[in-house]
Backbone as a printed PyTorch tensor [residue, N CA C, xyz], in Angstrom:
tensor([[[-224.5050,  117.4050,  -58.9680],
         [-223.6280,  116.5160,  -58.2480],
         [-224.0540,  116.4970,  -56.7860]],

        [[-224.0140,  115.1220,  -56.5120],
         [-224.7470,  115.2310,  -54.6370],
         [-223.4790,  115.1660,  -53.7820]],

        [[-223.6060,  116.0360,  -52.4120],
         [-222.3580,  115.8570,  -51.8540],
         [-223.1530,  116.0100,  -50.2910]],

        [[-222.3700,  114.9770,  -49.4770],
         [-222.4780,  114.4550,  -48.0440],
         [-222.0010,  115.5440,  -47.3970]],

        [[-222.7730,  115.6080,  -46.1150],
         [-221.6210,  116.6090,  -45.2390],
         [-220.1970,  116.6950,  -44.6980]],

        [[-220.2410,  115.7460,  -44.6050],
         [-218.8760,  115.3570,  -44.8680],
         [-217.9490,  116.0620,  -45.8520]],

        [[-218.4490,  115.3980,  -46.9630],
         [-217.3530,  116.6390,  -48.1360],
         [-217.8690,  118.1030,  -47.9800]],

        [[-218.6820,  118.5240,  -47.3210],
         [-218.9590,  119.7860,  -47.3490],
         [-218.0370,  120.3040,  -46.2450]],

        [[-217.9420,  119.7430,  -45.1970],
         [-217.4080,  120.1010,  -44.0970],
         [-215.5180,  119.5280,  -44.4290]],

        [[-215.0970,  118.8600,  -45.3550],
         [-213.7530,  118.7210,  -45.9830],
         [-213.4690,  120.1590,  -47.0990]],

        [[-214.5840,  120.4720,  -47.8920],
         [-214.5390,  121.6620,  -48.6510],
         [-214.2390,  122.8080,  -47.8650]],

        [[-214.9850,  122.8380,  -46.8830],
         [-215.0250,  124.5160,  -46.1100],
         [-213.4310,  124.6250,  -45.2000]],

        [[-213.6130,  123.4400,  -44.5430],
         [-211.7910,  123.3540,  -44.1440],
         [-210.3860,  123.7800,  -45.0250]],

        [[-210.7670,  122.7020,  -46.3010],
         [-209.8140,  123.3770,  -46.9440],
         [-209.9370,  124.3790,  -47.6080]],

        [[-210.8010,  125.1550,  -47.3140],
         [-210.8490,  126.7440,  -47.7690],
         [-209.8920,  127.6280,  -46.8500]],

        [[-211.0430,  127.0570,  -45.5470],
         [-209.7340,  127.9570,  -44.0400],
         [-208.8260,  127.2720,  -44.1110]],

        [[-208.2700,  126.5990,  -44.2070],
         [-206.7030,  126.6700,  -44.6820],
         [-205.8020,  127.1100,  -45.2470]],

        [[-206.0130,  127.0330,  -46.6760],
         [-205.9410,  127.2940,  -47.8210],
         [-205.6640,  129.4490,  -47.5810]],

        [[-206.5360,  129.5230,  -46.7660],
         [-206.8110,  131.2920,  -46.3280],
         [-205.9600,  131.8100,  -45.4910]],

        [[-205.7860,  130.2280,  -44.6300],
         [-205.0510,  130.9750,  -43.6260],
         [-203.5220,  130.8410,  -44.3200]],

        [[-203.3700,  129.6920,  -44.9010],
         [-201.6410,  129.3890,  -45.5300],
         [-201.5400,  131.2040,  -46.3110]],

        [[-202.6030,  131.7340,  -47.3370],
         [-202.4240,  132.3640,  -48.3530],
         [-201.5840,  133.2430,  -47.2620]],

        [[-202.4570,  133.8690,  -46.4950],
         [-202.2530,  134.7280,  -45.4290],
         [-201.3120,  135.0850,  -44.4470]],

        [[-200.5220,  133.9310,  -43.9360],
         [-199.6780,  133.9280,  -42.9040],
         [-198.1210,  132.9270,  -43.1910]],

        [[-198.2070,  132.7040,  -44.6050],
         [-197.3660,  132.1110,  -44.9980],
         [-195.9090,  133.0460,  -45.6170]],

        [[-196.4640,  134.3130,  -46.0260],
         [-195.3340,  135.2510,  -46.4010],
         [-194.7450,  135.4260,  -44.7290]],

        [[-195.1100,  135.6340,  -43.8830],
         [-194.9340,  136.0770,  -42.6430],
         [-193.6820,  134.8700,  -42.0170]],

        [[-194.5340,  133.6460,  -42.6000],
         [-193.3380,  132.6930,  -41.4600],
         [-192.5090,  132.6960,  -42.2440]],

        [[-192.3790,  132.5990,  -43.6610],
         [-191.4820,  132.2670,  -44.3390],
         [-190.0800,  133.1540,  -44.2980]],

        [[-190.6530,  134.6240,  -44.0200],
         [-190.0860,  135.7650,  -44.1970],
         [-189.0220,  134.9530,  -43.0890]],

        [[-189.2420,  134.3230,  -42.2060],
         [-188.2540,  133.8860,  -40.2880],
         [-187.3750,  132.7760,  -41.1760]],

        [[-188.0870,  132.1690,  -41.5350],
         [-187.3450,  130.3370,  -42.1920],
         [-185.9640,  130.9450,  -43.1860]],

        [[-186.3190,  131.9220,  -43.7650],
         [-185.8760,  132.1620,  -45.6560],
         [-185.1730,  133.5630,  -45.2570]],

        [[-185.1440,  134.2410,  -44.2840],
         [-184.2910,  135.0780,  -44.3270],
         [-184.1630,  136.3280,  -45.0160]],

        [[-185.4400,  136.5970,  -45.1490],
         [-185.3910,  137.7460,  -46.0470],
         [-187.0180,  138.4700,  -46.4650]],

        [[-187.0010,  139.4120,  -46.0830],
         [-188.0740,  140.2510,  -46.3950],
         [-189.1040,  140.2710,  -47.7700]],

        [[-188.8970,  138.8820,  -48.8410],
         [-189.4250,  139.4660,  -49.9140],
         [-189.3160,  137.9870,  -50.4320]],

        [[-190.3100,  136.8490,  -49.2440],
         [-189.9930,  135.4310,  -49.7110],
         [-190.7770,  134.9630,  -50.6410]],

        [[-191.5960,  135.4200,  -50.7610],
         [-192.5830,  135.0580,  -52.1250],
         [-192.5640,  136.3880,  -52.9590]],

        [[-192.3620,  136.0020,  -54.3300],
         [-192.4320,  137.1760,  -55.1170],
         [-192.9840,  136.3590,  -56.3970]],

        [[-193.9240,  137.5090,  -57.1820],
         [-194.6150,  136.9810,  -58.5700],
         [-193.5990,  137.7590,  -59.5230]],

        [[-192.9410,  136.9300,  -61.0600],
         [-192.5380,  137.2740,  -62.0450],
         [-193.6940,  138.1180,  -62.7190]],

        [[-193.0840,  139.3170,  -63.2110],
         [-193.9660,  140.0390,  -64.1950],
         [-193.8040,  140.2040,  -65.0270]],

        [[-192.5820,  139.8130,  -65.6370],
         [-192.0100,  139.7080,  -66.8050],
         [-191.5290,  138.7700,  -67.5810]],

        [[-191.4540,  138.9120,  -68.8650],
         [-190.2520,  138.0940,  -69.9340],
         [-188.7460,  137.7970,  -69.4910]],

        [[-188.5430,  138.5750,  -68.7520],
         [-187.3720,  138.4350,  -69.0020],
         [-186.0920,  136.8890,  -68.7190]],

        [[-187.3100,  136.2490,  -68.1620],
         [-186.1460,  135.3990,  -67.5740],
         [-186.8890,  134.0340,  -68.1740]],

        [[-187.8980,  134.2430,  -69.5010],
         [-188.0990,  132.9680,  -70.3710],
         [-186.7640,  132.5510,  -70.9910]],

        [[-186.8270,  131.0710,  -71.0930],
         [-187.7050,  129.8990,  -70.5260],
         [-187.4810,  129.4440,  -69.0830]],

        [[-186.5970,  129.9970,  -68.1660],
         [-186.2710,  129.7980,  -66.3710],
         [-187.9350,  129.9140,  -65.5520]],

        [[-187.9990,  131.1690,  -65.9690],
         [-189.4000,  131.5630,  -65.1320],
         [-190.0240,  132.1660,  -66.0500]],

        [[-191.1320,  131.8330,  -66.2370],
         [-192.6850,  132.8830,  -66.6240],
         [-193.3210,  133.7670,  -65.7760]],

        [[-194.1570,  134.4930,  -66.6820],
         [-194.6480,  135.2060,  -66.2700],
         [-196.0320,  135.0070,  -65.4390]],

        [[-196.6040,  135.1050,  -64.1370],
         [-196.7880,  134.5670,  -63.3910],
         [-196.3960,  133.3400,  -62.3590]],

        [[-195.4060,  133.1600,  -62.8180],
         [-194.9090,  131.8450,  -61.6040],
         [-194.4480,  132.9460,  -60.0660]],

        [[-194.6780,  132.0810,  -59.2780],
         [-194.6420,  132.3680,  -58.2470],
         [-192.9110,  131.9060,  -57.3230]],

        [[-192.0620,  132.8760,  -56.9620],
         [-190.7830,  132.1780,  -56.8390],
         [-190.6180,  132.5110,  -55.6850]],

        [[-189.6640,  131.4730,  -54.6680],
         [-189.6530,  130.9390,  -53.4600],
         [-187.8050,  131.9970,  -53.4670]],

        [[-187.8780,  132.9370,  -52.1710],
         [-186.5050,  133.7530,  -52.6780],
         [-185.8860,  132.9870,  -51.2070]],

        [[-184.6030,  132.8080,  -51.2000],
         [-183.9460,  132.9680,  -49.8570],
         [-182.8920,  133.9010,  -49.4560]],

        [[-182.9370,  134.5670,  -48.6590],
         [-181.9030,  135.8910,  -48.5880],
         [-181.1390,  134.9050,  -47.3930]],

        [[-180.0730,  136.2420,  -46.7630],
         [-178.7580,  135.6710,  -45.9240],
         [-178.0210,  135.5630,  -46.6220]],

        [[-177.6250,  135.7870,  -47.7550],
         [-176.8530,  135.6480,  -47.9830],
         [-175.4620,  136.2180,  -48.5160]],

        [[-173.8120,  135.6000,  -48.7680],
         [-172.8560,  136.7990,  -48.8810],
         [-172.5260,  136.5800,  -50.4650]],

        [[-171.8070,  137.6110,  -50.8540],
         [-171.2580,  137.3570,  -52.4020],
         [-170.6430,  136.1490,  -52.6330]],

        [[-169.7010,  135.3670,  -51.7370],
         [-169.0820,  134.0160,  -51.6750],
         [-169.9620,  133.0800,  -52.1160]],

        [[-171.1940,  133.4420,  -51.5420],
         [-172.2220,  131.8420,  -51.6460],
         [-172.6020,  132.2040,  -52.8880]],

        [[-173.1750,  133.1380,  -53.7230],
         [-173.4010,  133.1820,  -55.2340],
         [-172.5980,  132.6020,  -56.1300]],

        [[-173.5700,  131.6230,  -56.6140],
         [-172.7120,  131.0430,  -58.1970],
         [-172.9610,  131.9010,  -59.3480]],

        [[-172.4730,  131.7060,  -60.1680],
         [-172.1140,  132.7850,  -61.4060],
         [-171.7040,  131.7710,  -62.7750]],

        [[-172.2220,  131.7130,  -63.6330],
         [-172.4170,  131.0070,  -64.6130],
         [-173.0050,  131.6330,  -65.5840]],

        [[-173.1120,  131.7310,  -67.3100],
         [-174.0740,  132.5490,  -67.8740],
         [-175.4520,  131.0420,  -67.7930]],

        [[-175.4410,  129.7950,  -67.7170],
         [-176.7050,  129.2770,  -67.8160],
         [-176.6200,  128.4680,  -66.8060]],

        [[-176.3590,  128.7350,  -65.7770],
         [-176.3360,  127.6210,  -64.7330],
         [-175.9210,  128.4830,  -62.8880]],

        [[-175.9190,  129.6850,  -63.2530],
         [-175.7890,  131.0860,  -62.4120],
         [-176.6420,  131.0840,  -61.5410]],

        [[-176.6300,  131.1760,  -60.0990],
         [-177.8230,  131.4570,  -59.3900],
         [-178.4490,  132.5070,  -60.1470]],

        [[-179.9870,  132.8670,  -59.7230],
         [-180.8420,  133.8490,  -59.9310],
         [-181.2600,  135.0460,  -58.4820]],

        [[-180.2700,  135.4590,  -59.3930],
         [-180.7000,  136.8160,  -57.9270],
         [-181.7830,  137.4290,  -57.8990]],

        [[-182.0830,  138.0050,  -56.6670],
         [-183.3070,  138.9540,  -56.5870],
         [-182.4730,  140.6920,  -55.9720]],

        [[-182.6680,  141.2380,  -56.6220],
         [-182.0790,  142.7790,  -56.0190],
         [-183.0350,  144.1080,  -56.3010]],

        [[-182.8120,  145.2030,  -55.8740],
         [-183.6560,  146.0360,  -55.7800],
         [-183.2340,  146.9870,  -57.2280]],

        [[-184.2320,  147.3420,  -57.8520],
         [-183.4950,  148.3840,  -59.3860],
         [-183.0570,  149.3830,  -58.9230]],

        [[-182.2290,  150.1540,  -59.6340],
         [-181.8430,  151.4480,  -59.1520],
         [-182.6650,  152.2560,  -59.7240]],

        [[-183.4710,  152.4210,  -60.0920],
         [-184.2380,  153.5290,  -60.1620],
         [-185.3240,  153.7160,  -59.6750]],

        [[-185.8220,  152.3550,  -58.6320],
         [-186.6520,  152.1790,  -58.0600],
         [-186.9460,  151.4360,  -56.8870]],

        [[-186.5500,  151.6270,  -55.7820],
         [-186.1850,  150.5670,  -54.9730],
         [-187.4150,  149.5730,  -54.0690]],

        [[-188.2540,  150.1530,  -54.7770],
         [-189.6990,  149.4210,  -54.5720],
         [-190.0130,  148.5560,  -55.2960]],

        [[-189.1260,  148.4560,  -57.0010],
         [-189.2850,  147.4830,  -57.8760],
         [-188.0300,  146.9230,  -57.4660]],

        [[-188.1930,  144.9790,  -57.8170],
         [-187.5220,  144.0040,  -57.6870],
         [-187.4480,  143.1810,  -58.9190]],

        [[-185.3310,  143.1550,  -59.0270],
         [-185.5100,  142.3010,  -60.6540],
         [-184.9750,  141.1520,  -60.0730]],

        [[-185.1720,  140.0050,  -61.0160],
         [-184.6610,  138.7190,  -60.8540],
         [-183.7550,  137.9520,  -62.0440]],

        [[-182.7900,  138.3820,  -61.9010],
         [-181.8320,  138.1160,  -63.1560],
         [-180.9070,  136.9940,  -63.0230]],

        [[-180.3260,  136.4520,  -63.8180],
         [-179.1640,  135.1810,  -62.9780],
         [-177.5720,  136.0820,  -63.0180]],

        [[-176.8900,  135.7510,  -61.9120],
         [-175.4800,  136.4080,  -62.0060],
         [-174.9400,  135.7880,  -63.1140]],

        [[-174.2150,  136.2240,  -64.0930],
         [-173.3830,  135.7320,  -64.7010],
         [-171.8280,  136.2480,  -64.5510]],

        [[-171.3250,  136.9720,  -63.7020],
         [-170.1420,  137.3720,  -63.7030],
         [-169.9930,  137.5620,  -61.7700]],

        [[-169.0510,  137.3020,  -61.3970],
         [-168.7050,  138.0160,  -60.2170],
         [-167.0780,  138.4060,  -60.2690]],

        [[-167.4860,  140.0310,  -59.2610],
         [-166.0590,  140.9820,  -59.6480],
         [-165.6450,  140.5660,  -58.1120]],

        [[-164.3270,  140.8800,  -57.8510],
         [-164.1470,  140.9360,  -56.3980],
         [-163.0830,  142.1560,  -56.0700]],

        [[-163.6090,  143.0010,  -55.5490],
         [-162.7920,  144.3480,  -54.9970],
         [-162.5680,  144.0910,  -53.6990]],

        [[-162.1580,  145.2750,  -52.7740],
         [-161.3580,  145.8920,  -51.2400],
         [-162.9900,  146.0630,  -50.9550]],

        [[-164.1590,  145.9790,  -50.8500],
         [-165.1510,  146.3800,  -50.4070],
         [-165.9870,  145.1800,  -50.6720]],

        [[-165.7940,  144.4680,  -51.2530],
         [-166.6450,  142.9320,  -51.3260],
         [-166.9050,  142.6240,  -53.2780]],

        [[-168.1240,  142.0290,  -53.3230],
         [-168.1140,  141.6490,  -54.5690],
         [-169.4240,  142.0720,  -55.5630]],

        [[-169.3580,  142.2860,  -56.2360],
         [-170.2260,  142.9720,  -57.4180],
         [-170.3410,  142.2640,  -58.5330]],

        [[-171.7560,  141.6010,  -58.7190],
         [-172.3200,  140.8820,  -59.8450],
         [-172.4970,  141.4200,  -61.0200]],

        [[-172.5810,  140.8250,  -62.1530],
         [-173.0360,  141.5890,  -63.7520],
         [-174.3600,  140.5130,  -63.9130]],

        [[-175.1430,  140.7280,  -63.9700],
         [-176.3540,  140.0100,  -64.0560],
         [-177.0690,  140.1460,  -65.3890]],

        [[-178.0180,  139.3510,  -66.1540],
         [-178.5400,  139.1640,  -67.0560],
         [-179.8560,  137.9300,  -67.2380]],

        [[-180.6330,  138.8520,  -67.6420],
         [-181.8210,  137.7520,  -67.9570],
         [-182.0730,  136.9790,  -69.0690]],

        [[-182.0260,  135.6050,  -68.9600],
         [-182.2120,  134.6740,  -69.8020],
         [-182.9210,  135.0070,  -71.1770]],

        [[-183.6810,  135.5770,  -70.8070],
         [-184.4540,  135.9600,  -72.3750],
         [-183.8180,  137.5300,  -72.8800]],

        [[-183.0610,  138.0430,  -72.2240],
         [-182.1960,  139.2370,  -73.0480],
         [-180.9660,  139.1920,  -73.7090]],

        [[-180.8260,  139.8300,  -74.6710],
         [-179.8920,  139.4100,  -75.2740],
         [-178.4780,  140.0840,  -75.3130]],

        [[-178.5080,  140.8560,  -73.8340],
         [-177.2780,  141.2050,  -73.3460],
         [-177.2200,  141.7050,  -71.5700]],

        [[-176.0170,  141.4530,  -71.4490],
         [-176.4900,  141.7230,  -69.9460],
         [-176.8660,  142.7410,  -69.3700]],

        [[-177.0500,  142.9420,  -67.9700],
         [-177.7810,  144.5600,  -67.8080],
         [-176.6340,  145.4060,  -67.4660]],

        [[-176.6680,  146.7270,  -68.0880],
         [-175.5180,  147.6910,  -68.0490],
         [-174.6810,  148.3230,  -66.4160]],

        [[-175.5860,  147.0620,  -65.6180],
         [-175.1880,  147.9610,  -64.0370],
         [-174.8850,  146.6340,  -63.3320]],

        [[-173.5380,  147.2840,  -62.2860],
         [-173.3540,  146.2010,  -61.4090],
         [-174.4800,  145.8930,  -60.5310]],

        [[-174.3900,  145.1320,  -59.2000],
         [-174.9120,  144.9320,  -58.4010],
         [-173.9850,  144.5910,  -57.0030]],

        [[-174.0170,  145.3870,  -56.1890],
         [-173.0400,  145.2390,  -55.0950],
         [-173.9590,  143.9800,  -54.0970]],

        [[-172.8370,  143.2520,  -53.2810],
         [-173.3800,  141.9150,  -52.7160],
         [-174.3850,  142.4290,  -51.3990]],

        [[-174.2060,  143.6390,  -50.9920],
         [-175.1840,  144.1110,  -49.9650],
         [-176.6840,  144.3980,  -50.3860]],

        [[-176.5410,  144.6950,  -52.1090],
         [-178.0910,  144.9850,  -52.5910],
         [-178.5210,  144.0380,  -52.7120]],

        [[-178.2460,  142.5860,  -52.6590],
         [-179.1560,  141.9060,  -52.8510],
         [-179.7440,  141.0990,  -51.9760]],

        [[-181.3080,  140.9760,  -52.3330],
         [-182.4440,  140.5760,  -51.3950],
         [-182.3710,  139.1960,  -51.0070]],

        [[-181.7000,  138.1670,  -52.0840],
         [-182.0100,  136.5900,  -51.9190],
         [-181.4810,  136.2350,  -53.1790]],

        [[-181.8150,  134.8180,  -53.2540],
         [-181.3500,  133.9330,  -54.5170],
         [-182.8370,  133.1660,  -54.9850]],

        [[-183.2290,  132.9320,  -56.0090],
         [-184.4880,  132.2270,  -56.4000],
         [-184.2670,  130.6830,  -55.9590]],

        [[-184.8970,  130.1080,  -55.0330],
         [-184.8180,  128.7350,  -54.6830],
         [-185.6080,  127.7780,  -54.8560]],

        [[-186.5380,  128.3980,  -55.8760],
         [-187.9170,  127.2700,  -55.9140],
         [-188.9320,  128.3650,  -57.0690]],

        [[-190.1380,  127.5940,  -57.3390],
         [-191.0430,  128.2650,  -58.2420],
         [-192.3380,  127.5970,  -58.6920]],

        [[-193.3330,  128.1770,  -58.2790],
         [-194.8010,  127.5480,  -58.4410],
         [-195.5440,  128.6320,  -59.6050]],

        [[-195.3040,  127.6520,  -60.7630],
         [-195.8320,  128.0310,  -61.9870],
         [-197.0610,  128.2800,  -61.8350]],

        [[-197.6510,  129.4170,  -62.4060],
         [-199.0540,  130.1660,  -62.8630],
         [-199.6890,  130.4400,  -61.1430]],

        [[-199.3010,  130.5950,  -60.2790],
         [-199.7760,  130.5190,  -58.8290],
         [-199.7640,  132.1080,  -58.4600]],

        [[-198.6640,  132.5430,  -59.1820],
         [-198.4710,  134.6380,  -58.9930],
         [-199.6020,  134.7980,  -59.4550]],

        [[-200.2830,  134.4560,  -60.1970],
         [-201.6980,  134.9970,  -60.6000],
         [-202.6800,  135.3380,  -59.6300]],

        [[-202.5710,  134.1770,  -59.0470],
         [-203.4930,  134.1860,  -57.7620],
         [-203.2620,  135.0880,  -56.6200]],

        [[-201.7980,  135.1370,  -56.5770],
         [-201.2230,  136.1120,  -55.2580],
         [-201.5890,  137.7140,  -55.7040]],

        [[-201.3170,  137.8140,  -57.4250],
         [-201.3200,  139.0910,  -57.3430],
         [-202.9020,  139.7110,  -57.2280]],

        [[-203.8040,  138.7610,  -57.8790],
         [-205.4130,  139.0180,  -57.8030],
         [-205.6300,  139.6060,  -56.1490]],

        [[-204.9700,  138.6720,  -55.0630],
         [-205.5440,  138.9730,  -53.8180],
         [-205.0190,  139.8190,  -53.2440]],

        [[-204.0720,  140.5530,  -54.1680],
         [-203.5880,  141.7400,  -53.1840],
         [-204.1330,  142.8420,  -53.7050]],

        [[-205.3960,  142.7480,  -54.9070],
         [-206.0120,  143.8570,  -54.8430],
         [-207.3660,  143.7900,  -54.5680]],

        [[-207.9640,  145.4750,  -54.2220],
         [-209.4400,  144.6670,  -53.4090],
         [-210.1400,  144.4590,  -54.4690]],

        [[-210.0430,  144.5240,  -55.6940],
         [-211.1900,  144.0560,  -56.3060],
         [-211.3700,  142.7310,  -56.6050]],

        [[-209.6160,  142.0560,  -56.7840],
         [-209.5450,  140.7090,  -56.8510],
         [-209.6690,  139.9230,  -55.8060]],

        [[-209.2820,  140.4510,  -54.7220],
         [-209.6040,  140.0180,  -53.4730],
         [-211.1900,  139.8850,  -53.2110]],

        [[-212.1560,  140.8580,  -53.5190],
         [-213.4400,  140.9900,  -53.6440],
         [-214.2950,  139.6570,  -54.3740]],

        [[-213.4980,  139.2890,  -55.7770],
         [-214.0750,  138.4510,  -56.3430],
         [-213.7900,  137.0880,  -56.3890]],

        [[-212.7500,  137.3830,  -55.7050],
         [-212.0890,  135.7600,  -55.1350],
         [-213.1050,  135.2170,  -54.1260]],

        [[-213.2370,  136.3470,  -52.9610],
         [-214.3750,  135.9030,  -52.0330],
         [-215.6100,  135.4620,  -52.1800]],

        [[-216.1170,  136.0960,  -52.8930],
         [-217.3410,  136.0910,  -53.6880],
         [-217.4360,  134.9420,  -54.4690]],

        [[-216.7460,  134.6330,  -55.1860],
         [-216.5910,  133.2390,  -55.6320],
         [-216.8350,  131.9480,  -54.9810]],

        [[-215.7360,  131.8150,  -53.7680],
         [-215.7850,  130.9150,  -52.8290],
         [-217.2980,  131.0050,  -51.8980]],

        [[-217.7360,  132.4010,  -51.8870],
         [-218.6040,  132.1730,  -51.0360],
         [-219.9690,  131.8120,  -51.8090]],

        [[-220.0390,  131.8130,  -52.9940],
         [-221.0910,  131.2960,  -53.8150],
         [-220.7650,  129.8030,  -53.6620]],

        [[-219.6600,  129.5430,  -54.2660],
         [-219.1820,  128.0450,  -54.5620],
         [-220.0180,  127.3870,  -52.8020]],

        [[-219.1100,  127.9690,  -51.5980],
         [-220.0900,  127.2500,  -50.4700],
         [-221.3860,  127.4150,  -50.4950]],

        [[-222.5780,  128.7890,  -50.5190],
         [-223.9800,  128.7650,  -50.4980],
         [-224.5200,  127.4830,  -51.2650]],

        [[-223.6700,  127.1810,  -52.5570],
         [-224.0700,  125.6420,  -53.5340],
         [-224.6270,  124.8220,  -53.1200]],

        [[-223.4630,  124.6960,  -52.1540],
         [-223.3670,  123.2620,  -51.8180],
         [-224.2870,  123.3640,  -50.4470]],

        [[-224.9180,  124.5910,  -49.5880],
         [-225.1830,  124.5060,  -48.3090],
         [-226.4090,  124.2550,  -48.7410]],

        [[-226.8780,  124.8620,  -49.8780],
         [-228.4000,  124.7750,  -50.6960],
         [-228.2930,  123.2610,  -51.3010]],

        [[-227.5510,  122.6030,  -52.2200],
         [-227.8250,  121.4950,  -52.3980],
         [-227.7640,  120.2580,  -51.4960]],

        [[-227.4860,  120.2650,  -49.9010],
         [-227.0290,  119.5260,  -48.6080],
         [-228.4540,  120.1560,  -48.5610]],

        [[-229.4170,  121.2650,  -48.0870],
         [-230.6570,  121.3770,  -47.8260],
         [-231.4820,  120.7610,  -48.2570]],

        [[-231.5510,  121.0310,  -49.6050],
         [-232.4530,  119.7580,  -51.0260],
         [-232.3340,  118.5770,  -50.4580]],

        [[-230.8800,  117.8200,  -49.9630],
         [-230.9460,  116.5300,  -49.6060],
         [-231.5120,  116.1210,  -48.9550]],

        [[-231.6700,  116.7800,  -47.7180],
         [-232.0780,  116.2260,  -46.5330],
         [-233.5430,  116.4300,  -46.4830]],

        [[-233.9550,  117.2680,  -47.6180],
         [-235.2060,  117.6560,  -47.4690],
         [-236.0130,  116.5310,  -48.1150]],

        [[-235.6660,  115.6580,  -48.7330],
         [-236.6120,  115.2450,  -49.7320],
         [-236.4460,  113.7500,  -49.1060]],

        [[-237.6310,  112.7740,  -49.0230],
         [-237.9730,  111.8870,  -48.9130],
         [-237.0000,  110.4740,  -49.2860]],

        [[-236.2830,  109.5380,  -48.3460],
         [-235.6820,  108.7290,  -48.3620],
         [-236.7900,  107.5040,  -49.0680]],

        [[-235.9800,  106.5910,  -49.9930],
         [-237.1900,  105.9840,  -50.9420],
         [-236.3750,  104.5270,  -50.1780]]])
């Protein structure tokens, strides 16, 4: 395939872009969205057919137990921290809200389980609400947060450009008829 400099110099742009969005986009978003944990990848079943596994979901935190809807199929989808791990993050939809002297406490459950989860959730544990979702895209996020995927992502792109810098050489090299 022959390509002008032009598209070469449209290719390499939207690479640095593309690098810089990957890059600095958790950061602004984190200011816009309110919450420490604005992009997150599904790793699980649990919330087929809502979200798959790899989709990529858009969280917004700020928020109080009042603003949560609660529905069993039409429930916001919370994001909160597990209790047994507060480094792992589940994403379940509320289906119940309690209201006590201390605020309000969700019963949450994932769409693809077939009962809800055995633990409340107090309105201070939670991180955000799911507001959006870019199917099969966690793939990509989670590849680049390790170095090997990160390694071969680069490597990729940077072959994909040498291609084209070698086939733009060929061009110019060879005799206009």
């Amino acid at each position: 395939m022959k390509r002008n400099g032009r598209e070469l110099t449209a290719v390499l742009l939207l690479l640095m872009v593309t690098s810089v969005l990957i890059f600095s986009t958790p950061r602004i978003l984190k200011v816009f969205l309110k919450t420490d944990y604005p992009l997150e990848v599904v790793i699980s079943g649990s919330m087929i057919p809502t979200l798959q596994v790899g989709d990529l979901i858009i969280v917004e935190g700020g928020l109080n137990g009042e603003a949560i809807r609660v529905d069993k199929t039409k429930g916001d989808i919370i994001i909160y921290h597990t209790h047994g791990n507060p480094e792992e993050l589940i994403a379940h939809r509320a289906i119940e809200k309690l209201k006590f002297s201390e605020g309000f406490y969700f019963r949450t459950k994932g769409d693809n389980n077939p009962v809800p989860d055995r633990w409340l959730i107090f309105e201070d544990e939670i991180v955000g609400k799911v507001v959006g979702k870019i199917p099969l895209i966690g793939f990509l996020f989670m590849s680049l947060q390790t170095p090997i995927g990160f390694t071969i992502t680069i490597t990729i792109l940077i072959l994909f450009m040498l291609s084209d810098v070698i086939n733009l050489s060929k061009e110019k090299g060879k005799p206009k008829s």
